[in-house]
Amino acid sequence: MTRTARPALGTFIFFAIAFALAIYFTFAAVQGDYGLFRRAEIDAEAQDLAQQLAAVQAEVDEMENLTRRLSDDYLDLDLLDEQARRMLGVLRSDEIVIR
């Protein structure tokens, strides 16, 4: 029985396909839609949105405070006077305006 010394082509193809799949899945795990880079982008975006939420919540709290101060239950006369003069453009007689 004689054996020829030829390279095993099937083994080479198997390892080439396995290597290509390994490269593909590694690339997908790092840069794919659900990869590490996308996760970092989502975390950064979540942090920005949390900061925006805090800013908007502070603005809402301020508006709620002003609304409560103008309500029937709690009337701040100074704030009411300021708002009325601002809206109507009226000045008091003892007030000096510098532009």
PDB file of N, CA and C in Angstrom:
ATOM      1  N   MET A   1       0.802  -1.149   0.000  1.00  0.00           N
ATOM      2  CA  MET A   1       0.000   0.000   0.000  1.00  0.00           C
ATOM      3  C   MET A   1       0.876   1.253   0.000  1.00  0.00           C
ATOM      4  N   THR A   2       0.563   2.124  -0.904  1.00  0.00           N
ATOM      5  CA  THR A   2       1.379   3.325  -1.023  1.00  0.00           C
ATOM      6  C   THR A   2       0.540   4.541  -0.617  1.00  0.00           C
ATOM      7  N   ARG A   3       1.160   5.400   0.077  1.00  0.00           N
ATOM      8  CA  ARG A   3       0.497   6.650   0.499  1.00  0.00           C
ATOM      9  C   ARG A   3       1.238   7.804  -0.128  1.00  0.00           C
ATOM     10  N   THR A   4       0.477   8.740  -0.597  1.00  0.00           N
ATOM     11  CA  THR A   4       1.125   9.916  -1.173  1.00  0.00           C
ATOM     12  C   THR A   4       1.152  11.022  -0.125  1.00  0.00           C
ATOM     13  N   ALA A   5       2.117  11.826  -0.159  1.00  0.00           N
ATOM     14  CA  ALA A   5       2.281  12.912   0.808  1.00  0.00           C
ATOM     15  C   ALA A   5       1.659  14.191   0.238  1.00  0.00           C
ATOM     16  N   ARG A   6       0.357  14.235   0.187  1.00  0.00           N
ATOM     17  CA  ARG A   6      -0.302  15.461  -0.278  1.00  0.00           C
ATOM     18  C   ARG A   6      -0.956  16.150   0.924  1.00  0.00           C
ATOM     19  N   PRO A   7      -1.056  17.439   0.888  1.00  0.00           N
ATOM     20  CA  PRO A   7      -1.629  18.152   2.031  1.00  0.00           C
ATOM     21  C   PRO A   7      -3.119  17.834   2.168  1.00  0.00           C
ATOM     22  N   ALA A   8      -3.567  17.816   3.375  1.00  0.00           N
ATOM     23  CA  ALA A   8      -4.967  17.519   3.641  1.00  0.00           C
ATOM     24  C   ALA A   8      -5.779  18.772   3.357  1.00  0.00           C
ATOM     25  N   LEU A   9      -6.405  18.808   2.226  1.00  0.00           N
ATOM     26  CA  LEU A   9      -7.173  19.981   1.801  1.00  0.00           C
ATOM     27  C   LEU A   9      -8.416  20.168   2.665  1.00  0.00           C
ATOM     28  N   GLY A  10      -9.063  19.117   3.065  1.00  0.00           N
ATOM     29  CA  GLY A  10     -10.257  19.200   3.912  1.00  0.00           C
ATOM     30  C   GLY A  10      -9.949  19.834   5.254  1.00  0.00           C
ATOM     31  N   THR A  11      -8.835  19.488   5.841  1.00  0.00           N
ATOM     32  CA  THR A  11      -8.435  20.059   7.130  1.00  0.00           C
ATOM     33  C   THR A  11      -8.162  21.552   6.979  1.00  0.00           C
ATOM     34  N   PHE A  12      -7.495  21.921   5.907  1.00  0.00           N
ATOM     35  CA  PHE A  12      -7.208  23.335   5.656  1.00  0.00           C
ATOM     36  C   PHE A  12      -8.509  24.135   5.488  1.00  0.00           C
ATOM     37  N   ILE A  13      -9.450  23.602   4.734  1.00  0.00           N
ATOM     38  CA  ILE A  13     -10.737  24.285   4.521  1.00  0.00           C
ATOM     39  C   ILE A  13     -11.495  24.405   5.835  1.00  0.00           C
ATOM     40  N   PHE A  14     -11.489  23.357   6.635  1.00  0.00           N
ATOM     41  CA  PHE A  14     -12.174  23.384   7.931  1.00  0.00           C
ATOM     42  C   PHE A  14     -11.617  24.491   8.813  1.00  0.00           C
ATOM     43  N   PHE A  15     -10.293  24.568   8.950  1.00  0.00           N
ATOM     44  CA  PHE A  15      -9.689  25.583   9.801  1.00  0.00           C
ATOM     45  C   PHE A  15      -9.853  26.984   9.216  1.00  0.00           C
ATOM     46  N   ALA A  16      -9.875  27.102   7.895  1.00  0.00           N
ATOM     47  CA  ALA A  16     -10.096  28.415   7.266  1.00  0.00           C
ATOM     48  C   ALA A  16     -11.507  28.913   7.563  1.00  0.00           C
ATOM     49  N   ILE A  17     -12.490  28.027   7.464  1.00  0.00           N
ATOM     50  CA  ILE A  17     -13.877  28.408   7.769  1.00  0.00           C
ATOM     51  C   ILE A  17     -14.020  28.733   9.247  1.00  0.00           C
ATOM     52  N   ALA A  18     -13.422  27.924  10.117  1.00  0.00           N
ATOM     53  CA  ALA A  18     -13.489  28.185  11.557  1.00  0.00           C
ATOM     54  C   ALA A  18     -12.850  29.526  11.895  1.00  0.00           C
ATOM     55  N   PHE A  19     -11.718  29.850  11.272  1.00  0.00           N
ATOM     56  CA  PHE A  19     -11.049  31.126  11.510  1.00  0.00           C
ATOM     57  C   PHE A  19     -11.908  32.292  11.014  1.00  0.00           C
ATOM     58  N   ALA A  20     -12.500  32.145   9.836  1.00  0.00           N
ATOM     59  CA  ALA A  20     -13.360  33.203   9.287  1.00  0.00           C
ATOM     60  C   ALA A  20     -14.561  33.438  10.194  1.00  0.00           C
ATOM     61  N   LEU A  21     -15.177  32.374  10.694  1.00  0.00           N
ATOM     62  CA  LEU A  21     -16.311  32.533  11.606  1.00  0.00           C
ATOM     63  C   LEU A  21     -15.885  33.192  12.919  1.00  0.00           C
ATOM     64  N   ALA A  22     -14.734  32.812  13.419  1.00  0.00           N
ATOM     65  CA  ALA A  22     -14.230  33.422  14.655  1.00  0.00           C
ATOM     66  C   ALA A  22     -14.003  34.920  14.456  1.00  0.00           C
ATOM     67  N   ILE A  23     -13.417  35.290  13.332  1.00  0.00           N
ATOM     68  CA  ILE A  23     -13.199  36.718  13.030  1.00  0.00           C
ATOM     69  C   ILE A  23     -14.539  37.439  12.913  1.00  0.00           C
ATOM     70  N   TYR A  24     -15.497  36.859  12.223  1.00  0.00           N
ATOM     71  CA  TYR A  24     -16.810  37.482  12.031  1.00  0.00           C
ATOM     72  C   TYR A  24     -17.502  37.709  13.375  1.00  0.00           C
ATOM     73  N   PHE A  25     -17.543  36.692  14.231  1.00  0.00           N
ATOM     74  CA  PHE A  25     -18.243  36.827  15.505  1.00  0.00           C
ATOM     75  C   PHE A  25     -17.511  37.771  16.456  1.00  0.00           C
ATOM     76  N   THR A  26     -16.197  37.820  16.378  1.00  0.00           N
ATOM     77  CA  THR A  26     -15.445  38.777  17.186  1.00  0.00           C
ATOM     78  C   THR A  26     -15.755  40.202  16.737  1.00  0.00           C
ATOM     79  N   PHE A  27     -15.780  40.431  15.440  1.00  0.00           N
ATOM     80  CA  PHE A  27     -16.118  41.749  14.906  1.00  0.00           C
ATOM     81  C   PHE A  27     -17.536  42.148  15.308  1.00  0.00           C
ATOM     82  N   ALA A  28     -18.478  41.217  15.201  1.00  0.00           N
ATOM     83  CA  ALA A  28     -19.867  41.506  15.568  1.00  0.00           C
ATOM     84  C   ALA A  28     -19.990  41.798  17.057  1.00  0.00           C
ATOM     85  N   ALA A  29     -19.211  41.126  17.890  1.00  0.00           N
ATOM     86  CA  ALA A  29     -19.277  41.352  19.327  1.00  0.00           C
ATOM     87  C   ALA A  29     -18.705  42.704  19.722  1.00  0.00           C
ATOM     88  N   VAL A  30     -17.795  43.217  18.918  1.00  0.00           N
ATOM     89  CA  VAL A  30     -17.177  44.498  19.253  1.00  0.00           C
ATOM     90  C   VAL A  30     -17.907  45.660  18.578  1.00  0.00           C
ATOM     91  N   GLN A  31     -18.200  45.549  17.279  1.00  0.00           N
ATOM     92  CA  GLN A  31     -18.743  46.689  16.547  1.00  0.00           C
ATOM     93  C   GLN A  31     -20.136  46.471  15.988  1.00  0.00           C
ATOM     94  N   GLY A  32     -20.788  45.415  16.310  1.00  0.00           N
ATOM     95  CA  GLY A  32     -22.115  45.146  15.769  1.00  0.00           C
ATOM     96  C   GLY A  32     -23.188  45.987  16.442  1.00  0.00           C
ATOM     97  N   ASP A  33     -24.444  45.726  16.084  1.00  0.00           N
ATOM     98  CA  ASP A  33     -25.571  46.466  16.648  1.00  0.00           C
ATOM     99  C   ASP A  33     -25.684  46.279  18.160  1.00  0.00           C
ATOM    100  N   TYR A  34     -25.267  45.161  18.658  1.00  0.00           N
ATOM    101  CA  TYR A  34     -25.329  44.875  20.089  1.00  0.00           C
ATOM    102  C   TYR A  34     -23.927  44.724  20.681  1.00  0.00           C
ATOM    103  N   GLY A  35     -22.933  45.307  20.050  1.00  0.00           N
ATOM    104  CA  GLY A  35     -21.536  45.151  20.451  1.00  0.00           C
ATOM    105  C   GLY A  35     -21.121  46.107  21.550  1.00  0.00           C
ATOM    106  N   LEU A  36     -19.849  46.036  21.877  1.00  0.00           N
ATOM    107  CA  LEU A  36     -19.311  46.840  22.967  1.00  0.00           C
ATOM    108  C   LEU A  36     -19.314  48.332  22.647  1.00  0.00           C
ATOM    109  N   PHE A  37     -18.972  48.699  21.419  1.00  0.00           N
ATOM    110  CA  PHE A  37     -18.964  50.118  21.056  1.00  0.00           C
ATOM    111  C   PHE A  37     -20.373  50.706  21.096  1.00  0.00           C
ATOM    112  N   ARG A  38     -21.345  49.958  20.647  1.00  0.00           N
ATOM    113  CA  ARG A  38     -22.736  50.431  20.698  1.00  0.00           C
ATOM    114  C   ARG A  38     -23.187  50.584  22.145  1.00  0.00           C
ATOM    115  N   ARG A  39     -22.746  49.669  23.001  1.00  0.00           N
ATOM    116  CA  ARG A  39     -23.092  49.746  24.420  1.00  0.00           C
ATOM    117  C   ARG A  39     -22.512  51.017  25.039  1.00  0.00           C
ATOM    118  N   ALA A  40     -21.283  51.366  24.672  1.00  0.00           N
ATOM    119  CA  ALA A  40     -20.664  52.585  25.177  1.00  0.00           C
ATOM    120  C   ALA A  40     -21.424  53.823  24.687  1.00  0.00           C
ATOM    121  N   GLU A  41     -21.870  53.810  23.431  1.00  0.00           N
ATOM    122  CA  GLU A  41     -22.672  54.924  22.907  1.00  0.00           C
ATOM    123  C   GLU A  41     -23.983  55.052  23.662  1.00  0.00           C
ATOM    124  N   ILE A  42     -24.622  53.942  23.934  1.00  0.00           N
ATOM    125  CA  ILE A  42     -25.904  53.957  24.647  1.00  0.00           C
ATOM    126  C   ILE A  42     -25.707  54.471  26.069  1.00  0.00           C
ATOM    127  N   ASP A  43     -24.628  54.062  26.736  1.00  0.00           N
ATOM    128  CA  ASP A  43     -24.355  54.542  28.090  1.00  0.00           C
ATOM    129  C   ASP A  43     -24.116  56.046  28.104  1.00  0.00           C
ATOM    130  N   ALA A  44     -23.365  56.556  27.124  1.00  0.00           N
ATOM    131  CA  ALA A  44     -23.106  58.001  27.042  1.00  0.00           C
ATOM    132  C   ALA A  44     -24.397  58.766  26.764  1.00  0.00           C
ATOM    133  N   GLU A  45     -25.222  58.229  25.884  1.00  0.00           N
ATOM    134  CA  GLU A  45     -26.503  58.872  25.582  1.00  0.00           C
ATOM    135  C   GLU A  45     -27.418  58.855  26.801  1.00  0.00           C
ATOM    136  N   ALA A  46     -27.411  57.780  27.557  1.00  0.00           N
ATOM    137  CA  ALA A  46     -28.225  57.691  28.771  1.00  0.00           C
ATOM    138  C   ALA A  46     -27.772  58.714  29.802  1.00  0.00           C
ATOM    139  N   GLN A  47     -26.467  58.926  29.897  1.00  0.00           N
ATOM    140  CA  GLN A  47     -25.947  59.915  30.837  1.00  0.00           C
ATOM    141  C   GLN A  47     -26.364  61.330  30.417  1.00  0.00           C
ATOM    142  N   ASP A  48     -26.288  61.630  29.122  1.00  0.00           N
ATOM    143  CA  ASP A  48     -26.730  62.943  28.628  1.00  0.00           C
ATOM    144  C   ASP A  48     -28.215  63.154  28.885  1.00  0.00           C
ATOM    145  N   LEU A  49     -29.018  62.130  28.636  1.00  0.00           N
ATOM    146  CA  LEU A  49     -30.458  62.244  28.865  1.00  0.00           C
ATOM    147  C   LEU A  49     -30.780  62.400  30.346  1.00  0.00           C
ATOM    148  N   ALA A  50     -30.007  61.775  31.210  1.00  0.00           N
ATOM    149  CA  ALA A  50     -30.217  61.932  32.651  1.00  0.00           C
ATOM    150  C   ALA A  50     -29.921  63.376  33.078  1.00  0.00           C
ATOM    151  N   GLN A  51     -28.890  63.992  32.493  1.00  0.00           N
ATOM    152  CA  GLN A  51     -28.586  65.388  32.792  1.00  0.00           C
ATOM    153  C   GLN A  51     -29.693  66.309  32.291  1.00  0.00           C
ATOM    154  N   GLN A  52     -30.200  66.029  31.096  1.00  0.00           N
ATOM    155  CA  GLN A  52     -31.302  66.833  30.563  1.00  0.00           C
ATOM    156  C   GLN A  52     -32.540  66.680  31.430  1.00  0.00           C
ATOM    157  N   LEU A  53     -32.803  65.461  31.893  1.00  0.00           N
ATOM    158  CA  LEU A  53     -33.954  65.217  32.767  1.00  0.00           C
ATOM    159  C   LEU A  53     -33.819  66.002  34.061  1.00  0.00           C
ATOM    160  N   ALA A  54     -32.627  66.038  34.634  1.00  0.00           N
ATOM    161  CA  ALA A  54     -32.413  66.794  35.864  1.00  0.00           C
ATOM    162  C   ALA A  54     -32.652  68.283  35.643  1.00  0.00           C
ATOM    163  N   ALA A  55     -32.189  68.806  34.499  1.00  0.00           N
ATOM    164  CA  ALA A  55     -32.392  70.230  34.196  1.00  0.00           C
ATOM    165  C   ALA A  55     -33.876  70.541  34.006  1.00  0.00           C
ATOM    166  N   VAL A  56     -34.575  69.682  33.283  1.00  0.00           N
ATOM    167  CA  VAL A  56     -36.003  69.903  33.056  1.00  0.00           C
ATOM    168  C   VAL A  56     -36.777  69.751  34.360  1.00  0.00           C
ATOM    169  N   GLN A  57     -36.385  68.802  35.205  1.00  0.00           N
ATOM    170  CA  GLN A  57     -37.067  68.611  36.485  1.00  0.00           C
ATOM    171  C   GLN A  57     -36.879  69.832  37.376  1.00  0.00           C
ATOM    172  N   ALA A  58     -35.687  70.435  37.352  1.00  0.00           N
ATOM    173  CA  ALA A  58     -35.458  71.655  38.127  1.00  0.00           C
ATOM    174  C   ALA A  58     -36.336  72.793  37.619  1.00  0.00           C
ATOM    175  N   GLU A  59     -36.470  72.890  36.306  1.00  0.00           N
ATOM    176  CA  GLU A  59     -37.342  73.922  35.725  1.00  0.00           C
ATOM    177  C   GLU A  59     -38.797  73.688  36.100  1.00  0.00           C
ATOM    178  N   VAL A  60     -39.225  72.436  36.072  1.00  0.00           N
ATOM    179  CA  VAL A  60     -40.606  72.102  36.453  1.00  0.00           C
ATOM    180  C   VAL A  60     -40.842  72.428  37.922  1.00  0.00           C
ATOM    181  N   ASP A  61     -39.865  72.111  38.776  1.00  0.00           N
ATOM    182  CA  ASP A  61     -40.006  72.420  40.201  1.00  0.00           C
ATOM    183  C   ASP A  61     -40.132  73.921  40.431  1.00  0.00           C
ATOM    184  N   GLU A  62     -39.354  74.700  39.676  1.00  0.00           N
ATOM    185  CA  GLU A  62     -39.440  76.153  39.803  1.00  0.00           C
ATOM    186  C   GLU A  62     -40.810  76.662  39.353  1.00  0.00           C
ATOM    187  N   MET A  63     -41.305  76.139  38.248  1.00  0.00           N
ATOM    188  CA  MET A  63     -42.622  76.552  37.765  1.00  0.00           C
ATOM    189  C   MET A  63     -43.727  76.136  38.736  1.00  0.00           C
ATOM    190  N   GLU A  64     -43.602  74.947  39.323  1.00  0.00           N
ATOM    191  CA  GLU A  64     -44.598  74.514  40.309  1.00  0.00           C
ATOM    192  C   GLU A  64     -44.580  75.424  41.526  1.00  0.00           C
ATOM    193  N   ASN A  65     -43.402  75.851  41.942  1.00  0.00           N
ATOM    194  CA  ASN A  65     -43.291  76.762  43.077  1.00  0.00           C
ATOM    195  C   ASN A  65     -43.963  78.091  42.756  1.00  0.00           C
ATOM    196  N   LEU A  66     -43.674  78.634  41.571  1.00  0.00           N
ATOM    197  CA  LEU A  66     -44.300  79.906  41.185  1.00  0.00           C
ATOM    198  C   LEU A  66     -45.811  79.759  41.064  1.00  0.00           C
ATOM    199  N   THR A  67     -46.258  78.647  40.522  1.00  0.00           N
ATOM    200  CA  THR A  67     -47.699  78.417  40.388  1.00  0.00           C
ATOM    201  C   THR A  67     -48.357  78.304  41.757  1.00  0.00           C
ATOM    202  N   ARG A  68     -47.701  77.607  42.671  1.00  0.00           N
ATOM    203  CA  ARG A  68     -48.250  77.460  44.021  1.00  0.00           C
ATOM    204  C   ARG A  68     -48.301  78.813  44.717  1.00  0.00           C
ATOM    205  N   ARG A  69     -47.304  79.655  44.491  1.00  0.00           N
ATOM    206  CA  ARG A  69     -47.283  80.973  45.134  1.00  0.00           C
ATOM    207  C   ARG A  69     -48.354  81.900  44.578  1.00  0.00           C
ATOM    208  N   LEU A  70     -48.848  81.615  43.374  1.00  0.00           N
ATOM    209  CA  LEU A  70     -49.915  82.440  42.801  1.00  0.00           C
ATOM    210  C   LEU A  70     -51.295  81.816  42.981  1.00  0.00           C
ATOM    211  N   SER A  71     -51.375  80.687  43.655  1.00  0.00           N
ATOM    212  CA  SER A  71     -52.665  80.002  43.803  1.00  0.00           C
ATOM    213  C   SER A  71     -53.530  80.717  44.835  1.00  0.00           C
ATOM    214  N   ASP A  72     -54.781  80.303  44.928  1.00  0.00           N
ATOM    215  CA  ASP A  72     -55.719  80.901  45.876  1.00  0.00           C
ATOM    216  C   ASP A  72     -55.372  80.558  47.321  1.00  0.00           C
ATOM    217  N   ASP A  73     -54.786  79.398  47.531  1.00  0.00           N
ATOM    218  CA  ASP A  73     -54.454  78.974  48.897  1.00  0.00           C
ATOM    219  C   ASP A  73     -53.255  79.726  49.460  1.00  0.00           C
ATOM    220  N   TYR A  74     -52.338  80.105  48.617  1.00  0.00           N
ATOM    221  CA  TYR A  74     -51.103  80.741  49.060  1.00  0.00           C
ATOM    222  C   TYR A  74     -50.807  81.866  48.081  1.00  0.00           C
ATOM    223  N   LEU A  75     -51.114  83.075  48.449  1.00  0.00           N
ATOM    224  CA  LEU A  75     -50.951  84.201  47.537  1.00  0.00           C
ATOM    225  C   LEU A  75     -49.782  85.065  48.007  1.00  0.00           C
ATOM    226  N   ASP A  76     -48.745  85.135  47.226  1.00  0.00           N
ATOM    227  CA  ASP A  76     -47.587  85.977  47.504  1.00  0.00           C
ATOM    228  C   ASP A  76     -47.826  87.315  46.807  1.00  0.00           C
ATOM    229  N   LEU A  77     -48.100  88.343  47.605  1.00  0.00           N
ATOM    230  CA  LEU A  77     -48.465  89.640  47.035  1.00  0.00           C
ATOM    231  C   LEU A  77     -47.313  90.277  46.263  1.00  0.00           C
ATOM    232  N   ASP A  78     -46.091  90.064  46.715  1.00  0.00           N
ATOM    233  CA  ASP A  78     -44.945  90.634  45.994  1.00  0.00           C
ATOM    234  C   ASP A  78     -44.807  90.008  44.608  1.00  0.00           C
ATOM    235  N   LEU A  79     -44.959  88.703  44.541  1.00  0.00           N
ATOM    236  CA  LEU A  79     -44.868  88.034  43.251  1.00  0.00           C
ATOM    237  C   LEU A  79     -46.027  88.448  42.346  1.00  0.00           C
ATOM    238  N   LEU A  80     -47.207  88.566  42.906  1.00  0.00           N
ATOM    239  CA  LEU A  80     -48.368  88.994  42.118  1.00  0.00           C
ATOM    240  C   LEU A  80     -48.155  90.406  41.580  1.00  0.00           C
ATOM    241  N   ASP A  81     -47.633  91.285  42.423  1.00  0.00           N
ATOM    242  CA  ASP A  81     -47.365  92.659  41.999  1.00  0.00           C
ATOM    243  C   ASP A  81     -46.312  92.682  40.894  1.00  0.00           C
ATOM    244  N   GLU A  82     -45.257  91.893  41.059  1.00  0.00           N
ATOM    245  CA  GLU A  82     -44.202  91.834  40.040  1.00  0.00           C
ATOM    246  C   GLU A  82     -44.732  91.308  38.717  1.00  0.00           C
ATOM    247  N   GLN A  83     -45.509  90.243  38.757  1.00  0.00           N
ATOM    248  CA  GLN A  83     -46.067  89.662  37.530  1.00  0.00           C
ATOM    249  C   GLN A  83     -47.023  90.643  36.854  1.00  0.00           C
ATOM    250  N   ALA A  84     -47.867  91.310  37.633  1.00  0.00           N
ATOM    251  CA  ALA A  84     -48.826  92.260  37.053  1.00  0.00           C
ATOM    252  C   ALA A  84     -48.104  93.438  36.408  1.00  0.00           C
ATOM    253  N   ARG A  85     -47.090  93.974  37.096  1.00  0.00           N
ATOM    254  CA  ARG A  85     -46.359  95.105  36.525  1.00  0.00           C
ATOM    255  C   ARG A  85     -45.589  94.694  35.276  1.00  0.00           C
ATOM    256  N   ARG A  86     -45.057  93.481  35.254  1.00  0.00           N
ATOM    257  CA  ARG A  86     -44.328  93.012  34.082  1.00  0.00           C
ATOM    258  C   ARG A  86     -45.276  92.826  32.899  1.00  0.00           C
ATOM    259  N   MET A  87     -46.423  92.235  33.142  1.00  0.00           N
ATOM    260  CA  MET A  87     -47.367  91.979  32.045  1.00  0.00           C
ATOM    261  C   MET A  87     -48.021  93.263  31.543  1.00  0.00           C
ATOM    262  N   LEU A  88     -48.353  94.159  32.466  1.00  0.00           N
ATOM    263  CA  LEU A  88     -49.057  95.375  32.069  1.00  0.00           C
ATOM    264  C   LEU A  88     -48.119  96.532  31.741  1.00  0.00           C
ATOM    265  N   GLY A  89     -46.870  96.425  32.149  1.00  0.00           N
ATOM    266  CA  GLY A  89     -45.917  97.504  31.874  1.00  0.00           C
ATOM    267  C   GLY A  89     -46.161  98.729  32.723  1.00  0.00           C
ATOM    268  N   VAL A  90     -46.643  98.539  33.931  1.00  0.00           N
ATOM    269  CA  VAL A  90     -46.984  99.646  34.816  1.00  0.00           C
ATOM    270  C   VAL A  90     -45.853  99.847  35.816  1.00  0.00           C
ATOM    271  N   LEU A  91     -45.564 101.118  36.109  1.00  0.00           N
ATOM    272  CA  LEU A  91     -44.561 101.462  37.103  1.00  0.00           C
ATOM    273  C   LEU A  91     -45.226 102.126  38.295  1.00  0.00           C
ATOM    274  N   ARG A  92     -44.636 101.935  39.456  1.00  0.00           N
ATOM    275  CA  ARG A  92     -45.122 102.644  40.638  1.00  0.00           C
ATOM    276  C   ARG A  92     -44.585 104.068  40.619  1.00  0.00           C
ATOM    277  N   SER A  93     -45.188 104.929  41.367  1.00  0.00           N
ATOM    278  CA  SER A  93     -44.768 106.333  41.352  1.00  0.00           C
ATOM    279  C   SER A  93     -43.403 106.525  41.991  1.00  0.00           C
ATOM    280  N   ASP A  94     -43.014 105.646  42.900  1.00  0.00           N
ATOM    281  CA  ASP A  94     -41.721 105.806  43.583  1.00  0.00           C
ATOM    282  C   ASP A  94     -40.604 104.968  42.921  1.00  0.00           C
ATOM    283  N   GLU A  95     -40.903 104.399  41.762  1.00  0.00           N
ATOM    284  CA  GLU A  95     -39.962 103.501  41.090  1.00  0.00           C
ATOM    285  C   GLU A  95     -39.150 104.289  40.050  1.00  0.00           C
ATOM    286  N   ILE A  96     -37.846 103.996  40.000  1.00  0.00           N
ATOM    287  CA  ILE A  96     -36.953 104.630  39.037  1.00  0.00           C
ATOM    288  C   ILE A  96     -36.488 103.541  38.070  1.00  0.00           C
ATOM    289  N   VAL A  97     -36.611 103.819  36.758  1.00  0.00           N
ATOM    290  CA  VAL A  97     -36.227 102.852  35.749  1.00  0.00           C
ATOM    291  C   VAL A  97     -35.000 103.365  35.011  1.00  0.00           C
ATOM    292  N   ILE A  98     -33.978 102.523  34.962  1.00  0.00           N
ATOM    293  CA  ILE A  98     -32.753 102.875  34.233  1.00  0.00           C
ATOM    294  C   ILE A  98     -32.581 101.853  33.132  1.00  0.00           C
ATOM    295  N   ARG A  99     -32.438 102.322  31.909  1.00  0.00           N
ATOM    296  CA  ARG A  99     -32.281 101.407  30.774  1.00  0.00           C
ATOM    297  C   ARG A  99     -30.909 101.441  30.245  1.00  0.00           C
TER     298      ARG A  99
END
